[in-house]
Short mmCIF file of C-alpha atoms in Angstrom, two decimals:
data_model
loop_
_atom_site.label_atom_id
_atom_site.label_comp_id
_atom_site.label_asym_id
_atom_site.label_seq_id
_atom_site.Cartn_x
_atom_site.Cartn_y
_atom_site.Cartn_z
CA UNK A 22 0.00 0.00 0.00
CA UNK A 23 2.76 2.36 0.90
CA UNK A 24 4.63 1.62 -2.03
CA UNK A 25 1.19 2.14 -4.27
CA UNK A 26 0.72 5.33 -2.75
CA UNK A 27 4.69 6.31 -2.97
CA UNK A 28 4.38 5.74 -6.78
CA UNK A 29 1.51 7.48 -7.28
CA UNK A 30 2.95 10.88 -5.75
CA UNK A 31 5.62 10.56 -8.24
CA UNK A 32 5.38 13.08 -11.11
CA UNK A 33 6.25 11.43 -14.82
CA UNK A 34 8.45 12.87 -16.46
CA UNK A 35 6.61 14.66 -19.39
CA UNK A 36 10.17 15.61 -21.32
CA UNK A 37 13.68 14.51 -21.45
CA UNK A 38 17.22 16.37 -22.08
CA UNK A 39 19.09 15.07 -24.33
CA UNK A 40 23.18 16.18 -24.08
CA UNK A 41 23.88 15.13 -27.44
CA UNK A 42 27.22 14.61 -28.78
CA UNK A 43 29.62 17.24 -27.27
CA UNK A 44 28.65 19.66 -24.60
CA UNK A 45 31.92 21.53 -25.21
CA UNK A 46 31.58 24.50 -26.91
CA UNK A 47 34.38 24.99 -28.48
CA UNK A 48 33.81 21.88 -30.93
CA UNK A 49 30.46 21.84 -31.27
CA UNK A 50 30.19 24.32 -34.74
CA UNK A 51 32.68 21.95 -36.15
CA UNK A 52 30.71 19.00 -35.27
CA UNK A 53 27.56 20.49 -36.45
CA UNK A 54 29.27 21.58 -39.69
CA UNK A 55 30.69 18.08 -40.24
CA UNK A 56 27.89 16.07 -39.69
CA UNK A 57 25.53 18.21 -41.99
CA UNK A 58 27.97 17.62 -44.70
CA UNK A 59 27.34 14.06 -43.95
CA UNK A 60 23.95 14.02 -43.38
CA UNK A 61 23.59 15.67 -47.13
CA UNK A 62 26.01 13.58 -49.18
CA UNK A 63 24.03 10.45 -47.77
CA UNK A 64 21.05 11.61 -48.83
CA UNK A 65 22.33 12.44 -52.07
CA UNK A 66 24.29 9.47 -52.33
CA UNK A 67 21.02 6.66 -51.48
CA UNK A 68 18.89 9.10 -54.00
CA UNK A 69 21.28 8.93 -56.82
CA UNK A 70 21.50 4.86 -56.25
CA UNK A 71 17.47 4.48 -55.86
CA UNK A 72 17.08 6.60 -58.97
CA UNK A 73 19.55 4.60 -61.39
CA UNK A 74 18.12 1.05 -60.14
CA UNK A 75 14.60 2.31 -60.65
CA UNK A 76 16.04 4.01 -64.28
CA UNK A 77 18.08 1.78 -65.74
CA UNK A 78 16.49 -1.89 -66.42
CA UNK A 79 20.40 -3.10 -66.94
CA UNK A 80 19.85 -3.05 -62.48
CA UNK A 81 16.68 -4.47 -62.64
CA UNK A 82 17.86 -7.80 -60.98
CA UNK A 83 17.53 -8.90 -57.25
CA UNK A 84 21.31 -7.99 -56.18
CA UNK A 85 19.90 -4.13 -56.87
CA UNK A 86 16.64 -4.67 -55.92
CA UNK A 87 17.53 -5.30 -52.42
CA UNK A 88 20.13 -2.82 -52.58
CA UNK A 89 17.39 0.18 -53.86
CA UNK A 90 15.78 -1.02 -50.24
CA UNK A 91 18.56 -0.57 -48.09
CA UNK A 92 19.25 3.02 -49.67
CA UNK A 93 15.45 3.90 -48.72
CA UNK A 94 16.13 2.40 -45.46
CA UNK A 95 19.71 3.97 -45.03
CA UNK A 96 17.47 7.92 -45.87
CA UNK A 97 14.94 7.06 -43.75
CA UNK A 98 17.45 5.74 -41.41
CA UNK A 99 19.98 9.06 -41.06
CA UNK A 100 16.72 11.48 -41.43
CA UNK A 101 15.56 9.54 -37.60
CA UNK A 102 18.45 10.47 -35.98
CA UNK A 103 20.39 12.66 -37.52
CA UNK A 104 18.20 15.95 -37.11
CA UNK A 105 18.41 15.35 -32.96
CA UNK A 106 21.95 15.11 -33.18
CA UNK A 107 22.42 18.38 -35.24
CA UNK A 108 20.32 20.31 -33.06
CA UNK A 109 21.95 19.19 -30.06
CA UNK A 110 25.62 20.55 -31.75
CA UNK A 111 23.56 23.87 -33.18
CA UNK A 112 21.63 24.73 -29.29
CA UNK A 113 23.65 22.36 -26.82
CA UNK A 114 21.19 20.09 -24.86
CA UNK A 115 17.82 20.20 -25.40
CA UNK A 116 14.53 18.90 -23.85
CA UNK A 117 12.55 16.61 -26.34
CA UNK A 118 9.10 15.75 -25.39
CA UNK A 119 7.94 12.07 -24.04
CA UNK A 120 5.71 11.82 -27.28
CA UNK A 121 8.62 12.99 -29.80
CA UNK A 122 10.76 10.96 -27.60
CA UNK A 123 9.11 7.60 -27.90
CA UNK A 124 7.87 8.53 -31.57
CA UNK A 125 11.61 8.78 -32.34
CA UNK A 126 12.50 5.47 -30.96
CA UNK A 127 9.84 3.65 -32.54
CA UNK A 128 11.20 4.46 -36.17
CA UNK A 129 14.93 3.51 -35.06
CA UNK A 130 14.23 0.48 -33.71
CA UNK A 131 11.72 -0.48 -37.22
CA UNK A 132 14.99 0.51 -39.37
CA UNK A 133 17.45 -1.10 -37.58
CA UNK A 134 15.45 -4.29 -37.47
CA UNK A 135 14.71 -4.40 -41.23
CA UNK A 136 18.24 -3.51 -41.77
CA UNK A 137 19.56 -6.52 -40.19
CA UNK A 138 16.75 -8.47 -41.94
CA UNK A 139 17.92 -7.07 -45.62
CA UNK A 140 21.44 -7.56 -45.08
CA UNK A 141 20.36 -11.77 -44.42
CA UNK A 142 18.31 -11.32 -47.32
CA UNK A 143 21.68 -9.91 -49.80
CA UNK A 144 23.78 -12.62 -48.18
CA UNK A 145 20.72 -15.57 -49.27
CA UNK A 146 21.47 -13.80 -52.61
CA UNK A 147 24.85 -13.90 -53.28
CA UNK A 148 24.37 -17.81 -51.84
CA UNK A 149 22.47 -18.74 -54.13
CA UNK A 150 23.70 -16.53 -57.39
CA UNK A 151 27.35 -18.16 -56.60
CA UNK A 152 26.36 -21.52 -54.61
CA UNK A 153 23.31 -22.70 -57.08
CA UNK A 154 23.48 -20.37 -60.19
CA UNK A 155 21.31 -22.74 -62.49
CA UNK A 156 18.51 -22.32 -59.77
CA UNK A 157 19.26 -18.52 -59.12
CA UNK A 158 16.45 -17.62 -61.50
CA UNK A 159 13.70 -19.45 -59.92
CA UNK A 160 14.95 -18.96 -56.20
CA UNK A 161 15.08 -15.28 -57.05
CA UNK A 162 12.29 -15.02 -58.70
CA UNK A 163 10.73 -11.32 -58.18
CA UNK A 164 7.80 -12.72 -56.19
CA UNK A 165 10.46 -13.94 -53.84
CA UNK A 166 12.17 -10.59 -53.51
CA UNK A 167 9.58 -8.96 -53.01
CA UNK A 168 8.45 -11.02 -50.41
CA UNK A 169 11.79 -10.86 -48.54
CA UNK A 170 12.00 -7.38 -48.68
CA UNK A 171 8.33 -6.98 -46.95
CA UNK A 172 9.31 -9.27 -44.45
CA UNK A 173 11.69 -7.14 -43.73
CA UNK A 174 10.15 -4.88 -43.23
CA UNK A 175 6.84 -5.75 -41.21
CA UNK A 176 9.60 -7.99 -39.00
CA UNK A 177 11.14 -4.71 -38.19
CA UNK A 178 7.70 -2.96 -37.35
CA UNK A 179 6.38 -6.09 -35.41
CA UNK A 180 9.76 -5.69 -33.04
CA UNK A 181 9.31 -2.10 -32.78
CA UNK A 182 5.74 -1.95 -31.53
CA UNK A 183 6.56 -4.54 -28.97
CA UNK A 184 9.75 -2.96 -27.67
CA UNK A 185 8.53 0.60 -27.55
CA UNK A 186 5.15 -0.53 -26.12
CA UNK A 187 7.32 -1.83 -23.06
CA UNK A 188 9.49 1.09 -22.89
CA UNK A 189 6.90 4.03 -23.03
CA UNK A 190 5.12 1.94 -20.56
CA UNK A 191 8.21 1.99 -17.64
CA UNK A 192 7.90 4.82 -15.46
CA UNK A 193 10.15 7.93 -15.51
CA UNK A 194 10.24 9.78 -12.41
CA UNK A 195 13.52 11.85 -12.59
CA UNK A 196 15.95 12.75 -13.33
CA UNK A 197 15.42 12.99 -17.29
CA UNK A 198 18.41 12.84 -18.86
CA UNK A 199 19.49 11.12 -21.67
CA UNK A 200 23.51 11.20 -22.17
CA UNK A 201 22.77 10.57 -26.11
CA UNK A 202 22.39 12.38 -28.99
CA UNK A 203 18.56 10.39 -30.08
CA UNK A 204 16.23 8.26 -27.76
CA UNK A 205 18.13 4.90 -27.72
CA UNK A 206 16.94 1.86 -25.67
CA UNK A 207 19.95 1.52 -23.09
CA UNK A 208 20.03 4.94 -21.75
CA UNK A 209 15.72 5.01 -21.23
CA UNK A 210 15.97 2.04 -19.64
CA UNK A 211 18.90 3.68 -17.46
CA UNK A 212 16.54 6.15 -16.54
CA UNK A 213 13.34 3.99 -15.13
CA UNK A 214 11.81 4.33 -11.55
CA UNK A 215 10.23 1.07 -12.27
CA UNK A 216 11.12 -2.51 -12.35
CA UNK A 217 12.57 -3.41 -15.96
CA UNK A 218 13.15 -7.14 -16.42
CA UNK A 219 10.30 -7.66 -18.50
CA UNK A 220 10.93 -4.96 -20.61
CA UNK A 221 14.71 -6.05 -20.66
CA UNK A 222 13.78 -9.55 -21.75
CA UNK A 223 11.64 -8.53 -24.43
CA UNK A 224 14.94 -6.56 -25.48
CA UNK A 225 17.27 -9.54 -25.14
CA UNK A 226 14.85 -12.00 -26.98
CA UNK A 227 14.40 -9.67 -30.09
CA UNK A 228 18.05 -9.28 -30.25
CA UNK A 229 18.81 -12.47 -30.24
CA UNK A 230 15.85 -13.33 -32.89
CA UNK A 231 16.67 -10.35 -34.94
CA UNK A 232 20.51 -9.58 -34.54
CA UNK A 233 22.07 -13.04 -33.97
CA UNK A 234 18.94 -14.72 -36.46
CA UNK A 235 20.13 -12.57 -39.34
CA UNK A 236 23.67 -12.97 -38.71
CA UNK A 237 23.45 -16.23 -38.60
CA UNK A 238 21.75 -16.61 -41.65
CA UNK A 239 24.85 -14.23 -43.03
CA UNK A 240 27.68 -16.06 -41.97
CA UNK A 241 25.53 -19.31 -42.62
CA UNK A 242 25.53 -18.01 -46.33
CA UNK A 243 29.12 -16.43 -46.83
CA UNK A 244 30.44 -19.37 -45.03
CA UNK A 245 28.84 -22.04 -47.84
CA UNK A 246 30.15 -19.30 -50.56
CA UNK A 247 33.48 -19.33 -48.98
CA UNK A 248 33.61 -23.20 -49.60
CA UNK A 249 31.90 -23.01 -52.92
CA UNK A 250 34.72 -20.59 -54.01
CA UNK A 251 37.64 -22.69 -53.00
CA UNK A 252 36.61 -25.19 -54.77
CA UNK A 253 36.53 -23.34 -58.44
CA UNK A 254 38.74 -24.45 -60.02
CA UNK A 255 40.30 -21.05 -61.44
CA UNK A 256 42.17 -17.86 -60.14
CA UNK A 257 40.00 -15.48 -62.16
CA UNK A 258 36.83 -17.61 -61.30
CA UNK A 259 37.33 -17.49 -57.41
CA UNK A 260 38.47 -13.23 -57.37
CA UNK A 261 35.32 -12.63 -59.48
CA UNK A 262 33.05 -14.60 -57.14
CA UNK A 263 35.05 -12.84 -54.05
CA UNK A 264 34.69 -9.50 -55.23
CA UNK A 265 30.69 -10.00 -55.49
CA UNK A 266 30.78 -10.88 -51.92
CA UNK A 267 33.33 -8.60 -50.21
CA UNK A 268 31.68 -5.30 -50.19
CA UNK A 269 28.42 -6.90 -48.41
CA UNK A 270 31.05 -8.79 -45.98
CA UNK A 271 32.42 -5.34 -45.05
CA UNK A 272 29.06 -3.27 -44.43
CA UNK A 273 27.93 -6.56 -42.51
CA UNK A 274 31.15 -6.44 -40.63
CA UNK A 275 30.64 -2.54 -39.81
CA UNK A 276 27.20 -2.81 -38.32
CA UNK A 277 26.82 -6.01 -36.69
CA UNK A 278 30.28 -5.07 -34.84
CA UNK A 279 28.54 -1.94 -32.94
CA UNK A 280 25.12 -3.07 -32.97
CA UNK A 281 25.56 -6.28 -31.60
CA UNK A 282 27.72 -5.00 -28.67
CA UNK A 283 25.31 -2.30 -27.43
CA UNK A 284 22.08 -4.13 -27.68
CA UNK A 285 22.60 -8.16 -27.75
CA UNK A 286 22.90 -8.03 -24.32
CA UNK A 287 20.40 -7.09 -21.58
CA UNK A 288 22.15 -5.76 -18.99
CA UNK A 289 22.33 -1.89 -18.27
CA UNK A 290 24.95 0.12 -20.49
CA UNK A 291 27.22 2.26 -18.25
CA UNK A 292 29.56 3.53 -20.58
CA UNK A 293 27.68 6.06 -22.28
CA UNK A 294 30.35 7.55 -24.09
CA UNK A 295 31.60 4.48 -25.62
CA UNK A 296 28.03 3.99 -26.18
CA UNK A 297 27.53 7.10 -27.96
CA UNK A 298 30.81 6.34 -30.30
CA UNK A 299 29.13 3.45 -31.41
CA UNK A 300 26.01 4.84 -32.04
CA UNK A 301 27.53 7.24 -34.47
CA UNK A 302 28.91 4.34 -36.74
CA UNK A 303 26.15 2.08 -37.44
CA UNK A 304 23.62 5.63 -37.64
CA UNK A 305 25.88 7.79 -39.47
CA UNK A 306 28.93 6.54 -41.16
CA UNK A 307 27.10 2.98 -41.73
CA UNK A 308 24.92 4.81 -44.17
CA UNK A 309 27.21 7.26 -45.50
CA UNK A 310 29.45 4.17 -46.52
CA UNK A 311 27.30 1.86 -47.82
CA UNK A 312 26.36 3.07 -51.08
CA UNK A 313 30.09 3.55 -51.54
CA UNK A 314 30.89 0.39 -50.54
CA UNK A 315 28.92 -1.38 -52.61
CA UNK A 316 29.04 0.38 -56.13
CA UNK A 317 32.87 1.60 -55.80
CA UNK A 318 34.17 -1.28 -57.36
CA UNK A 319 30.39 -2.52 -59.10
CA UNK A 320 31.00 -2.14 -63.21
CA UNK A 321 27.63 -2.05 -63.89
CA UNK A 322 27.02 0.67 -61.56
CA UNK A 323 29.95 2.87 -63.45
CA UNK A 324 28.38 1.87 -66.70
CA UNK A 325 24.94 3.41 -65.84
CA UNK A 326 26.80 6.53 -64.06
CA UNK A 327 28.45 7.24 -67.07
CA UNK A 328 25.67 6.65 -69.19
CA UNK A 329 23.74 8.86 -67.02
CA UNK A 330 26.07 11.83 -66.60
CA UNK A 331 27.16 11.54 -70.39
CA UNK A 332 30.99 10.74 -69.33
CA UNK A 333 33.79 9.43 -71.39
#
């Protein structure tokens, strides 16, 4: 009874400051100055790949398909996060209300989710395209794209209602600050006046279905391609098959290393900093690289480019 009535005098917290990424002043217009160059050349950059794959029908094949999805996901992806953290640089910390708060984490937690779910998805491409190329045109058959890309997708939004459900449903009494630059899981959860093993289970078990699933299924894929490459019997045959597969390995390689440390785990995160470093990788410079990444070395891509832009 005493603890009922002890609760209910509490007052919920209605807002929350968030520090952002430096509180120093004296770095915080060079901050804000880098990371809206960034934020603009990755929108740029995910525009002009959507546009050539939906342009040109030389990319109208499942590799690209899936690819045209991530570079929606990868705009929608920096255009969640990335306006927090450049207001935070531009006015210091800031309050940001409980609504905008939780409205915020909802849409991180549905990209991040389908994100893991489309990089599986690549991977079960290049399997199959270098693994079983006879049956590549049946297996990836556009009825099967598309329906790996929408489960993707709904996956990711299934997770997210669940986990933000059980976070905007934890009490918040004070005090109400986050030491990040968006509304992540780890430092809400740091900030509960309530009990938060439920909700932290329901965080562990989607990590584990969604992080370690996926990755599984990657390394599951890459590791059958590895064999199937070793066992060409050329030079050129194995570096062409190698260099279809080594720009996904690295992008895989970049996320799953941050992501998986922060949130495959369900204890509380005390190391905010670190945890704000890491943050910054898989939500900035994760999408800023990728369509690099992948269509850098990609002669098809440089064919449409310079088709597109007229060049020599």
């Amino acid at each position: 009874m005493e603890r009922s009535l002890e609760l209910a005098n509490m007052t919920r917290v209605q807002q929350f400051l968030l520090l952002g990424l430096s509180t120093r002043l004296d770095i915080r217009d060079a901050l804000f100055a880098v990371f809206l160059t960034l934020y603009l050349l990755t929108l740029v950059e995910n525009a002009l790949i959507i546009y050539l794959i939906c342009s040109h029908s030389e990319l109208h094949k499942p590799m690209y398909f899936f690819l045209g999805n991530l570079s929606c996901l990868e705009m929608c992806y920096v255009s969640v996060t990335m306006p927090t953290l450049l207001v935070g640089l531009w006015t210091g910390p800031y309050h940001i209300s409980f609504v905008t708060c939780m409205t915020q984490l909802f849409f991180f937690i549905v990209l991040i989710c389908t994100e893991c779910t489309l990089l599986a998805s690549m991977a079960y491409d290049r399997y199959v395209a270098i693994c079983r190329p006879l049956h590549y045109p049946l297996l990836m058959r556009p009825q099967v794209c598309l329906g790996l890309a929408l489960s993707s997708w709904l996956g990711g939004l299934v997770v997210s209602v669940a986990k933000t459900t059980c976070i905007a449903s934890l009490s918040y009494c004070g005090p109400n600050v986050l030491n990040q630059f968006f509304c992540d899981v780890s430092p809400l959860l740091n900030l509960s006046c309530t009990h938060v093993t439920l909700t932290e289970l329901v965080d562990f078990i989607s990590a584990i279905v969604i992080f370690c699933g996926t990755l599984l299924v990657s390394l599951a894929s890459y590791s059958a391609i590895g064999m199937a490459v070793l066992r060409m019997p050329s030079a050129a045959a194995r570096r062409k098959a190698f260099s279809t597969c080594a720009s996904h390995l690295v992008v895989v390689g970049i996320f799953y290393s941050a992501a998986l440390f922060i949130y495959c785990r369900p204890s509380r995160i005390k190391s905010m900093d670190l945890n704000k470093v890491l943050s910054v990788i898989y939500t900035v410079v994760t999408p800023l690289c990728n369509p690099i990444i992948y269509c850098l070395r990609n002669k098809e891509v440089h064919t449409v480019l310079k088709k597109t832009f007229h060049w020599p």
